[in-house]
Short mmCIF file of N, CA and C in Angstrom, two decimals:
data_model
loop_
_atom_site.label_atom_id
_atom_site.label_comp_id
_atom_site.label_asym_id
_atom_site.label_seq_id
_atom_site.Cartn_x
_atom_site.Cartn_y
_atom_site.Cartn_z
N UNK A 2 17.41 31.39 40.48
CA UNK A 2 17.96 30.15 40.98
C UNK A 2 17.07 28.95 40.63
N UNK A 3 15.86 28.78 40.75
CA UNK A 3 14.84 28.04 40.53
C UNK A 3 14.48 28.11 39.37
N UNK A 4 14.58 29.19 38.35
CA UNK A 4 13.79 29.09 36.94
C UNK A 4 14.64 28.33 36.02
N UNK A 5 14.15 27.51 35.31
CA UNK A 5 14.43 26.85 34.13
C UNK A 5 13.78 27.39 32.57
N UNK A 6 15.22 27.19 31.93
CA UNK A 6 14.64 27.74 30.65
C UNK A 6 13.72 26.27 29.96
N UNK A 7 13.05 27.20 28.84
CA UNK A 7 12.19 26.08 27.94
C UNK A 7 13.37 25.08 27.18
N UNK A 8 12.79 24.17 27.40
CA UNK A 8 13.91 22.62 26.55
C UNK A 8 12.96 21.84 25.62
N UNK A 9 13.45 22.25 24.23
CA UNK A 9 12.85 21.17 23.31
C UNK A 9 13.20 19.82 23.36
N UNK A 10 12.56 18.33 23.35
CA UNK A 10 12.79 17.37 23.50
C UNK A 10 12.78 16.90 22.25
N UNK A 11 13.79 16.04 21.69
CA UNK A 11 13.70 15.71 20.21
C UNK A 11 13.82 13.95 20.67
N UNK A 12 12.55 13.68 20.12
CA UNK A 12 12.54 12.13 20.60
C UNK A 12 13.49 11.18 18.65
N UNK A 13 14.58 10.77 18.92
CA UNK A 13 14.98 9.84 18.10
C UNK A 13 15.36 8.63 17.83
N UNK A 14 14.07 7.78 18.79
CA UNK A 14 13.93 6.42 18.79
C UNK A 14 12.79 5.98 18.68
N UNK A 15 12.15 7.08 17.39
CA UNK A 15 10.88 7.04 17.10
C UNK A 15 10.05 5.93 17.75
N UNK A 16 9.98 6.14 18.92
CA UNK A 16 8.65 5.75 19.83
C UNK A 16 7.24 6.26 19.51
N UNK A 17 7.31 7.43 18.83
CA UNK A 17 5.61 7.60 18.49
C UNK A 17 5.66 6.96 17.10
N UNK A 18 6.29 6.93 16.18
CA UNK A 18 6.17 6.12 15.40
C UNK A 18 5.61 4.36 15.34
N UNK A 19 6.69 3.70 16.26
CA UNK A 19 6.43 2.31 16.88
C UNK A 19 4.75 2.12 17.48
N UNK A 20 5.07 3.08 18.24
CA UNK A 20 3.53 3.29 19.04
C UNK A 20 2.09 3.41 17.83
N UNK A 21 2.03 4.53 17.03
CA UNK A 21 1.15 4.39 16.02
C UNK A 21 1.62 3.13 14.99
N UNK A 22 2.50 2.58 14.92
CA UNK A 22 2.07 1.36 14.35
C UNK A 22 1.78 0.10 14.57
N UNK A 23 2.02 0.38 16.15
CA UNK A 23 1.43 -0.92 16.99
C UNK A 23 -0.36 -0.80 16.53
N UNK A 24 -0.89 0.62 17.30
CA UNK A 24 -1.75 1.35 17.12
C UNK A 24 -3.00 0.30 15.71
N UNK A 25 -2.43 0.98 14.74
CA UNK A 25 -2.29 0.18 13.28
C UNK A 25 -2.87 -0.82 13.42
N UNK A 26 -2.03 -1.59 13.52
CA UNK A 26 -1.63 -3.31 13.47
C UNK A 26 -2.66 -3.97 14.22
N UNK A 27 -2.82 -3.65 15.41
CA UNK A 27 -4.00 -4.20 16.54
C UNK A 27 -5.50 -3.80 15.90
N UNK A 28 -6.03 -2.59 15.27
CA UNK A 28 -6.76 -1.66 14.69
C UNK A 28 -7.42 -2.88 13.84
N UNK A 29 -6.21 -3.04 12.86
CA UNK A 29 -6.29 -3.89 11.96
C UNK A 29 -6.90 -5.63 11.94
N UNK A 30 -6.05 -6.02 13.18
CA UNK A 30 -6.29 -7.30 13.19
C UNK A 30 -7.43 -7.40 14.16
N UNK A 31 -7.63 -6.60 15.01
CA UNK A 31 -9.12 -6.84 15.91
C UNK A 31 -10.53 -6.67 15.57
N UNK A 32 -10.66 -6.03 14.06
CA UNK A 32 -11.80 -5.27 12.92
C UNK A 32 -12.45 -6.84 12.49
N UNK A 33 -13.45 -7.12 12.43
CA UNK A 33 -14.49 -7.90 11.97
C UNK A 33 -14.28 -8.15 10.34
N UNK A 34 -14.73 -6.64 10.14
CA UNK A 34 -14.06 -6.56 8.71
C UNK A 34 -14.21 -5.02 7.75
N UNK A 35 -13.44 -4.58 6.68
CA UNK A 35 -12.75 -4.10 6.46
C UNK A 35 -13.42 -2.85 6.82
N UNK A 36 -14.81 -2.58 6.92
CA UNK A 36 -15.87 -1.47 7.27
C UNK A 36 -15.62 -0.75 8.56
N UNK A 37 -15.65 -1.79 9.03
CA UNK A 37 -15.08 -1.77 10.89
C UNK A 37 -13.83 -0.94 10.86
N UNK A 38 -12.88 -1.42 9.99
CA UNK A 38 -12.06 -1.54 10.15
C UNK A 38 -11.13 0.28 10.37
N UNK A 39 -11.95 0.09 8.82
CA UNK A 39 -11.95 1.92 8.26
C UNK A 39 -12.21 2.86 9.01
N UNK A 40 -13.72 2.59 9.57
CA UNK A 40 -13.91 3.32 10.47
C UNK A 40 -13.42 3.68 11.88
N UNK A 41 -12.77 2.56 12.20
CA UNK A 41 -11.90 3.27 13.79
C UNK A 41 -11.09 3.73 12.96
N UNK A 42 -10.08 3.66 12.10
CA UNK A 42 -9.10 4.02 11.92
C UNK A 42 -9.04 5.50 11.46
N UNK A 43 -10.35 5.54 10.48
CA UNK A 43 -10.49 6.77 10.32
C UNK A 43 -11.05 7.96 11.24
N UNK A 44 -10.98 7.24 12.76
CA UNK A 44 -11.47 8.29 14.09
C UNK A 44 -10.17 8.54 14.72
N UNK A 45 -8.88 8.00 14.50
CA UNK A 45 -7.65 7.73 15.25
C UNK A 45 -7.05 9.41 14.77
N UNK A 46 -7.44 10.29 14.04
CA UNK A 46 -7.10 11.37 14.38
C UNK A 46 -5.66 11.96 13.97
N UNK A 47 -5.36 11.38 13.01
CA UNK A 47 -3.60 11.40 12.42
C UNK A 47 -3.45 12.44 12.42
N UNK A 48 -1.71 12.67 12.79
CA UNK A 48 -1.41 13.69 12.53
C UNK A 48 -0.79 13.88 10.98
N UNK A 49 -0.59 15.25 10.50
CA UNK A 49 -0.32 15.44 8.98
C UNK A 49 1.11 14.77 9.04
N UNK A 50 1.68 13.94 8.00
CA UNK A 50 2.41 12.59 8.15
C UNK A 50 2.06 11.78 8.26
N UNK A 51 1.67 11.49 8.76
CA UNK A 51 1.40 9.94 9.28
C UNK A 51 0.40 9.36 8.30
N UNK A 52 -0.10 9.99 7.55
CA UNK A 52 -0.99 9.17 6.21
C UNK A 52 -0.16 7.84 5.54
N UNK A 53 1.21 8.42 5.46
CA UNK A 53 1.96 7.30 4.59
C UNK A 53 2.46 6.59 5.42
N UNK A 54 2.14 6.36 6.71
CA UNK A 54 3.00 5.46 7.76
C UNK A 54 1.47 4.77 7.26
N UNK A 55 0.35 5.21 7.57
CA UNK A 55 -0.61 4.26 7.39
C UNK A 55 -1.11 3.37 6.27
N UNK A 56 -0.25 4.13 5.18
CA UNK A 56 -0.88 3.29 3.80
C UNK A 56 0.18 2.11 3.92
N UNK A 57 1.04 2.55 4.47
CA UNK A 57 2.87 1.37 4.48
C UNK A 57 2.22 0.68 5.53
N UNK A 58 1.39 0.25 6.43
CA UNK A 58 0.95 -0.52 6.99
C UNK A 58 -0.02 -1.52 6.72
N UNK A 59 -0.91 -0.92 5.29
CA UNK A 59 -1.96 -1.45 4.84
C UNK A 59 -1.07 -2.78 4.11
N UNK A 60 -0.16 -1.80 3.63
CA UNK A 60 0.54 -2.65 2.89
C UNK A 60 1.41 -3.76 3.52
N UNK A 61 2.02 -3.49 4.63
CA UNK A 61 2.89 -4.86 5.55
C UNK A 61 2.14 -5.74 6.17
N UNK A 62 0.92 -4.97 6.16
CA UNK A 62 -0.20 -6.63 6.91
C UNK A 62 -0.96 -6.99 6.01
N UNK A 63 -1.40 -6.56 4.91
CA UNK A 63 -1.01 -7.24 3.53
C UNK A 63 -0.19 -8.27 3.01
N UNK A 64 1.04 -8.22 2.80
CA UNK A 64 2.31 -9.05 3.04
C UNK A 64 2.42 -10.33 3.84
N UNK A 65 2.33 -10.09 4.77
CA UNK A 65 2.65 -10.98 6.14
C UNK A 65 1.86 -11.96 6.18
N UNK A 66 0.54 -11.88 5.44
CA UNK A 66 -0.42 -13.16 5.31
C UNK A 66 0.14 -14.09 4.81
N UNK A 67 -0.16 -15.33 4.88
CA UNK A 67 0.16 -16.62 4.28
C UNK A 67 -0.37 -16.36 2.58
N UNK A 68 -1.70 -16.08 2.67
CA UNK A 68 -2.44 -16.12 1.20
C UNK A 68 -3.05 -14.56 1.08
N UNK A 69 -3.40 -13.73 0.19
CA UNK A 69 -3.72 -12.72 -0.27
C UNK A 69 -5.31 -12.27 0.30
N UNK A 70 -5.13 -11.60 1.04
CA UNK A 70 -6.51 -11.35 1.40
C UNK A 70 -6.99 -9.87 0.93
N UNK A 71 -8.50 -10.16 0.44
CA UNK A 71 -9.22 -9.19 -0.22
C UNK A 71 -9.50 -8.18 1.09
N UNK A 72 -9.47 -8.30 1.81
CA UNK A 72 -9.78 -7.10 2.91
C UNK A 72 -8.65 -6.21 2.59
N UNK A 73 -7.59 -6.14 2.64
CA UNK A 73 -6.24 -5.05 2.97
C UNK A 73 -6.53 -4.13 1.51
N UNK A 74 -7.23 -4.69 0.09
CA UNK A 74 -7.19 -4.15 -1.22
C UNK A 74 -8.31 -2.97 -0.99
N UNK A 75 -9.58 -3.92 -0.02
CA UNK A 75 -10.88 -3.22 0.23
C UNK A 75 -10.69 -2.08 0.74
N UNK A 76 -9.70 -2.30 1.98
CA UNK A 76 -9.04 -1.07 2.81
C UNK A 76 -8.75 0.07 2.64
N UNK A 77 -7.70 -0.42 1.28
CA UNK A 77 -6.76 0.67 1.02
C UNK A 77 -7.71 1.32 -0.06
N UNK A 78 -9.14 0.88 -0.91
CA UNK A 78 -9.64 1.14 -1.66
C UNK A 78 -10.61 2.33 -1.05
N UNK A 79 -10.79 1.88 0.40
CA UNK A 79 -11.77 2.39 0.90
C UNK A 79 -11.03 3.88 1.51
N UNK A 80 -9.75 4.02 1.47
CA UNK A 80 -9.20 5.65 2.42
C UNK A 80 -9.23 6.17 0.92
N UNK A 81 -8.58 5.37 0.02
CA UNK A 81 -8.19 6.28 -1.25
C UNK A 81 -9.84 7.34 -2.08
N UNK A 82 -10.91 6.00 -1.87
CA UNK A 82 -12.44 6.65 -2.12
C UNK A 82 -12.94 7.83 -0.92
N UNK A 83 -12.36 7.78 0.34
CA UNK A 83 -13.02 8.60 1.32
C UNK A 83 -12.25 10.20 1.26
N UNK A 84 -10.53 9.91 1.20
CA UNK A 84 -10.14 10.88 0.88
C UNK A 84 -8.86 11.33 0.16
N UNK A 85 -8.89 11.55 -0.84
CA UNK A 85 -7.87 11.76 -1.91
C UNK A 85 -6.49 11.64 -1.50
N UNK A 86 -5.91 12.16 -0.41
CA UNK A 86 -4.75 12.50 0.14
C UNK A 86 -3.58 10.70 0.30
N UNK A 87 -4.96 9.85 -0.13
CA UNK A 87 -4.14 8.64 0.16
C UNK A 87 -3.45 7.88 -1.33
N UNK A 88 -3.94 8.55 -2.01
CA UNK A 88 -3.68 8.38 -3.35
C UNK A 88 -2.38 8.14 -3.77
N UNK A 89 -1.43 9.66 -3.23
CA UNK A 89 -0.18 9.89 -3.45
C UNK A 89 0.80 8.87 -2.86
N UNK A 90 0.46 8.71 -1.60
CA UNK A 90 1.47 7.91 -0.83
C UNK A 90 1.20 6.15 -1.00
N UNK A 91 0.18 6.04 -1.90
CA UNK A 91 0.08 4.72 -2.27
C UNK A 91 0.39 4.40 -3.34
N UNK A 92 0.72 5.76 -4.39
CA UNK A 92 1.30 5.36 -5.79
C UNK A 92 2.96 5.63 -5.83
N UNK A 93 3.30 6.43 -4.84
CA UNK A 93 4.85 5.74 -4.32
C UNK A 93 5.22 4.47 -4.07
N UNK A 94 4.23 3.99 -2.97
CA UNK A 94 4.51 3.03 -2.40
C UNK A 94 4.48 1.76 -3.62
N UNK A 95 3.48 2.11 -4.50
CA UNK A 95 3.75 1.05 -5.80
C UNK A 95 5.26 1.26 -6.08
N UNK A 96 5.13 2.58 -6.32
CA UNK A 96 6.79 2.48 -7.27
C UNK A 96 7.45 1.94 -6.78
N UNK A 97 7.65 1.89 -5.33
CA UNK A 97 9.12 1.74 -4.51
C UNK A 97 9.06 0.45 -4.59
N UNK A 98 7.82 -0.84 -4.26
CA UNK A 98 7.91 -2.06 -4.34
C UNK A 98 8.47 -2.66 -5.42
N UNK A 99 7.81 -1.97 -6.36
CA UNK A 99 8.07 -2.64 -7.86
C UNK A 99 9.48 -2.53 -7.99
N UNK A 100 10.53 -1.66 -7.58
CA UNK A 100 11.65 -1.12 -7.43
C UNK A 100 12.61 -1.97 -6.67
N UNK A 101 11.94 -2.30 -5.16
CA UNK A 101 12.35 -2.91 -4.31
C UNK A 101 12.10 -4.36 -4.82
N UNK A 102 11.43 -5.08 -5.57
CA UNK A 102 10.83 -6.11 -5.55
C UNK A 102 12.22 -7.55 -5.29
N UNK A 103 12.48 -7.08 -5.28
CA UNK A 103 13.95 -8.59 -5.49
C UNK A 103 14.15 -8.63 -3.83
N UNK A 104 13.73 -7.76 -3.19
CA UNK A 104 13.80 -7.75 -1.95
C UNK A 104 12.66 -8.78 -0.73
N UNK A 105 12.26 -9.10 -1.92
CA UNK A 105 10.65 -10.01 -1.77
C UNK A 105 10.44 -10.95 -1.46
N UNK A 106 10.26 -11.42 -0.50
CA UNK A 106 9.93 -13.34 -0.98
C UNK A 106 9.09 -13.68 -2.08
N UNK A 107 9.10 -14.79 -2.39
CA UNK A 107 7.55 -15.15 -3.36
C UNK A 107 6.40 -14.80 -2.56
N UNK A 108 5.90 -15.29 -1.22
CA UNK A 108 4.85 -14.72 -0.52
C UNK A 108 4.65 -13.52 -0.63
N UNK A 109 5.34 -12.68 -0.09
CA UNK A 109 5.40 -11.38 0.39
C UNK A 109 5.04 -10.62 -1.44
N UNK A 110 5.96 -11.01 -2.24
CA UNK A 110 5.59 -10.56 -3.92
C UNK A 110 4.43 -10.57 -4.26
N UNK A 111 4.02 -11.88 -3.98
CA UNK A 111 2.81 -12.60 -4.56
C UNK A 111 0.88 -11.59 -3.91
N UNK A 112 1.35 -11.63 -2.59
CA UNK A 112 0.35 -10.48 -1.97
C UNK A 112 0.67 -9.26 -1.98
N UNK A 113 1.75 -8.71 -2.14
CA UNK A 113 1.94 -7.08 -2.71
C UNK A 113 0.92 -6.99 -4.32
N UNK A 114 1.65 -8.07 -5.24
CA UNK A 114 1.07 -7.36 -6.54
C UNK A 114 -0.48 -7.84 -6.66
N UNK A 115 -0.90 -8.56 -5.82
CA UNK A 115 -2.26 -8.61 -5.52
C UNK A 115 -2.78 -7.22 -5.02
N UNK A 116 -2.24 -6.78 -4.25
CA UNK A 116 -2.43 -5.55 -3.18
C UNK A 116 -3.31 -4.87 -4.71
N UNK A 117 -1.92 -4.33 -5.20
CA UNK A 117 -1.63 -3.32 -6.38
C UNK A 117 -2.97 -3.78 -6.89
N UNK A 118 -2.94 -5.06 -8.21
CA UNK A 118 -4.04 -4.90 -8.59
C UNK A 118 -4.96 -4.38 -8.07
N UNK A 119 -5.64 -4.65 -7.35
CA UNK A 119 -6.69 -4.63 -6.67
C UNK A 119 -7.28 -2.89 -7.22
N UNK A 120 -6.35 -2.13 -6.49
CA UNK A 120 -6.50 -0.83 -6.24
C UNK A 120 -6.01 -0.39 -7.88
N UNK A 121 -5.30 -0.49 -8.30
CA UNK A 121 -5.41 -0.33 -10.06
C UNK A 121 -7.32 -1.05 -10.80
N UNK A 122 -7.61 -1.84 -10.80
CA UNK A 122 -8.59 -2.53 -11.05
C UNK A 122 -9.80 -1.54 -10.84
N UNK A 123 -9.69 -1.15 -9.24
CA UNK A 123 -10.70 -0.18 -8.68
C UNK A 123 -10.75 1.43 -9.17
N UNK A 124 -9.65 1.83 -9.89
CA UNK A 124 -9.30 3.03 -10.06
C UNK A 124 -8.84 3.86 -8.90
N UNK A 125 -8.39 3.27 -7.84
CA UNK A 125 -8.39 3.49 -6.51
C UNK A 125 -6.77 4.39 -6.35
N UNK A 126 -5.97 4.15 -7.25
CA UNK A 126 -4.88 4.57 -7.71
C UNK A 126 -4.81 5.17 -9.33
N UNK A 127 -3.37 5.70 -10.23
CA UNK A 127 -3.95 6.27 -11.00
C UNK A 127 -3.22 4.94 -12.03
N UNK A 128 -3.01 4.96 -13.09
CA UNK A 128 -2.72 4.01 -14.08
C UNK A 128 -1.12 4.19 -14.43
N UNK A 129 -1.05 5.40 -14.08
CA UNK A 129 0.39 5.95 -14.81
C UNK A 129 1.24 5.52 -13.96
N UNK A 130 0.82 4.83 -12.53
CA UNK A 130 1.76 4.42 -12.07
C UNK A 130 2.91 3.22 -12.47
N UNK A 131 2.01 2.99 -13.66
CA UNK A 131 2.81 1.92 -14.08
C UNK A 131 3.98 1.84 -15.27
N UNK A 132 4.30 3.61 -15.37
CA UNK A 132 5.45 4.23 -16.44
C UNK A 132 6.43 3.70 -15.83
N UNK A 133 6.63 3.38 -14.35
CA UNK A 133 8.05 2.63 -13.70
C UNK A 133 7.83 1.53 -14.44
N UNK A 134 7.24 0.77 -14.99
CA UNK A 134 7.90 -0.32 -15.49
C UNK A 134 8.38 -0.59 -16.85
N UNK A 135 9.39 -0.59 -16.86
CA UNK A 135 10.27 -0.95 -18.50
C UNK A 135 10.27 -2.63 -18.62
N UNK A 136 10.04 -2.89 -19.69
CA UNK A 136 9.97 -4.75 -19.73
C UNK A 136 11.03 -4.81 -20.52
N UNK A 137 12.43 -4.65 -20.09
CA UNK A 137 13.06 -5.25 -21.02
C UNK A 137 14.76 -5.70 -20.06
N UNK A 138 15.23 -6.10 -20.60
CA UNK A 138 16.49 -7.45 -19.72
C UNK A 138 17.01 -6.63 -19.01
N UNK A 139 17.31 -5.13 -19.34
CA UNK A 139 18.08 -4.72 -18.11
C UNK A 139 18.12 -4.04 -16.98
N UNK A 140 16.10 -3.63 -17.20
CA UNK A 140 15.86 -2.74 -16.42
C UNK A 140 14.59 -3.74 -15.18
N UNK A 141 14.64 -5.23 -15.44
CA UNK A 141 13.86 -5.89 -14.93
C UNK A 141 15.09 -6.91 -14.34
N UNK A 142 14.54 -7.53 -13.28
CA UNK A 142 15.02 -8.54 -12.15
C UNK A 142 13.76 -9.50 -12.12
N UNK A 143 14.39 -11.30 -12.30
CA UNK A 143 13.66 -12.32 -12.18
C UNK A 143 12.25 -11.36 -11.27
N UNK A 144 12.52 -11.17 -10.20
CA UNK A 144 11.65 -10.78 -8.82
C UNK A 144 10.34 -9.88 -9.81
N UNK A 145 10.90 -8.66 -10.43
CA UNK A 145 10.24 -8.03 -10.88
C UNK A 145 9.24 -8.07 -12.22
N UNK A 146 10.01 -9.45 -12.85
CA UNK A 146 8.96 -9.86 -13.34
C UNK A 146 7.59 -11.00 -13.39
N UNK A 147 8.37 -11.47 -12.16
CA UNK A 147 7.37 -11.81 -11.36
C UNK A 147 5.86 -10.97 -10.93
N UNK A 148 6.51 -10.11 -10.31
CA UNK A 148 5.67 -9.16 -9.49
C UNK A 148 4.95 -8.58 -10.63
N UNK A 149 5.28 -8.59 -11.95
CA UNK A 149 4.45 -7.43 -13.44
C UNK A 149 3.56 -8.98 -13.27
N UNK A 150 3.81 -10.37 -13.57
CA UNK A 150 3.31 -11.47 -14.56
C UNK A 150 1.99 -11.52 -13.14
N UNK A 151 1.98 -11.55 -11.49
CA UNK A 151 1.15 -11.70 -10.70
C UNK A 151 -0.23 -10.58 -11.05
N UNK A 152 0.49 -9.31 -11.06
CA UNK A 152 -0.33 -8.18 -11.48
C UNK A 152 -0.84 -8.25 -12.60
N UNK A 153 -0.22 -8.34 -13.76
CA UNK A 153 -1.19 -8.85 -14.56
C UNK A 153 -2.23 -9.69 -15.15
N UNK A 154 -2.21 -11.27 -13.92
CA UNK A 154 -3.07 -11.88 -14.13
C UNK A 154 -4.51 -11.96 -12.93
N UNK A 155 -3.80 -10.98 -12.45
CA UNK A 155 -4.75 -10.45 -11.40
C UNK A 155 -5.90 -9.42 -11.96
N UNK A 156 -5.38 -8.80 -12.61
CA UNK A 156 -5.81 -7.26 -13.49
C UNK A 156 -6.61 -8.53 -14.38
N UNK A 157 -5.87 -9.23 -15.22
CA UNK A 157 -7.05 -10.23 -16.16
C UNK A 157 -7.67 -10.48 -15.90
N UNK A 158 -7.99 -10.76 -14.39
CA UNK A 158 -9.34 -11.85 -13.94
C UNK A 158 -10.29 -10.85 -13.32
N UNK A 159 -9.76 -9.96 -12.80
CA UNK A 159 -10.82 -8.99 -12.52
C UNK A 159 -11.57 -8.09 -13.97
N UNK A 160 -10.73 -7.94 -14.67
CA UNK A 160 -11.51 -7.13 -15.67
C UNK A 160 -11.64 -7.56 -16.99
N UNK A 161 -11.00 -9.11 -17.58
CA UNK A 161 -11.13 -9.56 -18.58
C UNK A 161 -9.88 -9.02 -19.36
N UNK A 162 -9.43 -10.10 -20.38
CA UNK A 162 -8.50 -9.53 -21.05
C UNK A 162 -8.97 -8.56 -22.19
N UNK A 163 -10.15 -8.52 -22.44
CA UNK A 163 -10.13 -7.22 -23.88
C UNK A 163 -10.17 -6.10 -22.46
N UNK A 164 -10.99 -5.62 -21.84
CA UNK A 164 -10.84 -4.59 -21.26
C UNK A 164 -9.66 -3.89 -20.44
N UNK A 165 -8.76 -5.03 -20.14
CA UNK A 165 -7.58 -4.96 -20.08
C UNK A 165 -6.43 -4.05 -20.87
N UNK A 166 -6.95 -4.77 -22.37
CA UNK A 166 -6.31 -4.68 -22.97
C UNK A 166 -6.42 -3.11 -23.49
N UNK A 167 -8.13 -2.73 -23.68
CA UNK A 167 -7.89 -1.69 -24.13
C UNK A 167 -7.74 -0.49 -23.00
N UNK A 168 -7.60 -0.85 -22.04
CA UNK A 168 -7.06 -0.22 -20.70
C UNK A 168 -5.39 0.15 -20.90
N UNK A 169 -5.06 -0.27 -21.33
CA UNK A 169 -3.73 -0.48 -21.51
C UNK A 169 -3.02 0.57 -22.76
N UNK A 170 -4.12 0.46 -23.62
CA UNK A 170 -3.91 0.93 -24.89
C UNK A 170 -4.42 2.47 -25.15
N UNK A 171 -5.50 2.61 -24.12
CA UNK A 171 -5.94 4.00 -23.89
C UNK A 171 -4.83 4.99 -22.65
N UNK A 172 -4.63 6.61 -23.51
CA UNK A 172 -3.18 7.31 -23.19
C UNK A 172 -3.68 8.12 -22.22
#
């Protein structure tokens, strides 16, 4: 009369989701700077998943700035150097932008392909991520070539155009 069977609860208003990216976000903006920053974050204890909720965060408070800030590049430079696993879900996350890009404001474009460089520049990501891009009329959108012309003069100034170039040219 009194016993109850076991009941799985299936939460689908991803509240732990919301919650770790509040989590995130506060993490983020309360850090001194990017050292700080890493380090709580890297004590927060993720569960397996949640790596790419966190790189997609590096990346939306990234975004959301007015102007491009070198901390979020440092950031994301700094999980991808500590532990490999961030690699993958940040060279999606290239693809999908570059993909998504028309979806962009100029702001929001303008500090994504900053993002990118950054972590291309650093080796922080791998190079091949950049086989998604075809340069030619029908496989590019105004947006998206935007987002190649930012990245690439980002990539110029950090590493010079010959090294660039033969960056480019090496298979």
């Amino acid at each position: 009369e009194g016993e109850q069977k076991g009941m799985t609860i299936i939460d689908n208003t991803e509240t732990n989701l919301v919650a770790l990216r509040r989590t995130i976000y506060l993490t983020i903006n309360s850090s001194l700077d990017f050292e700080e920053c890493a380090h709580k974050l890297m004590k927060m204890q993720l569960k397996p998943g949640q790596e790419v909720e966190l790189c997609h965060m590096f990346l939306d408070c990234c975004a959301e700035q007015r102007t491009y800030e070198k901390f979020y590049g440092l950031l994301a430079q700094r999980f991808c150097n500590i532990n490999r696993m961030y690699i993958g879900p940040f060279e999606e996350i290239f693809k999908d932008s570059y993909a998504t890009a028309h979806r962009l404001d100029t702001n929001r474009l303008r500090n994504v392909s900053k993002f990118f460089a950054h972590l291309l520049f650093t080796d922080s990501i791998s190079w091949e991520v950049m086989e998604c891009v075809k340069l030619n009329e029908e496989d590019t959108t105004s947006s998206s070539r935007i987002y190649i012309k930012i990245l690439y003069q980002e990539l110029a100034e950090y590493m010079g155009l010959k090294k660039l170039n033969d960056r480019l040219k090496d298979p």
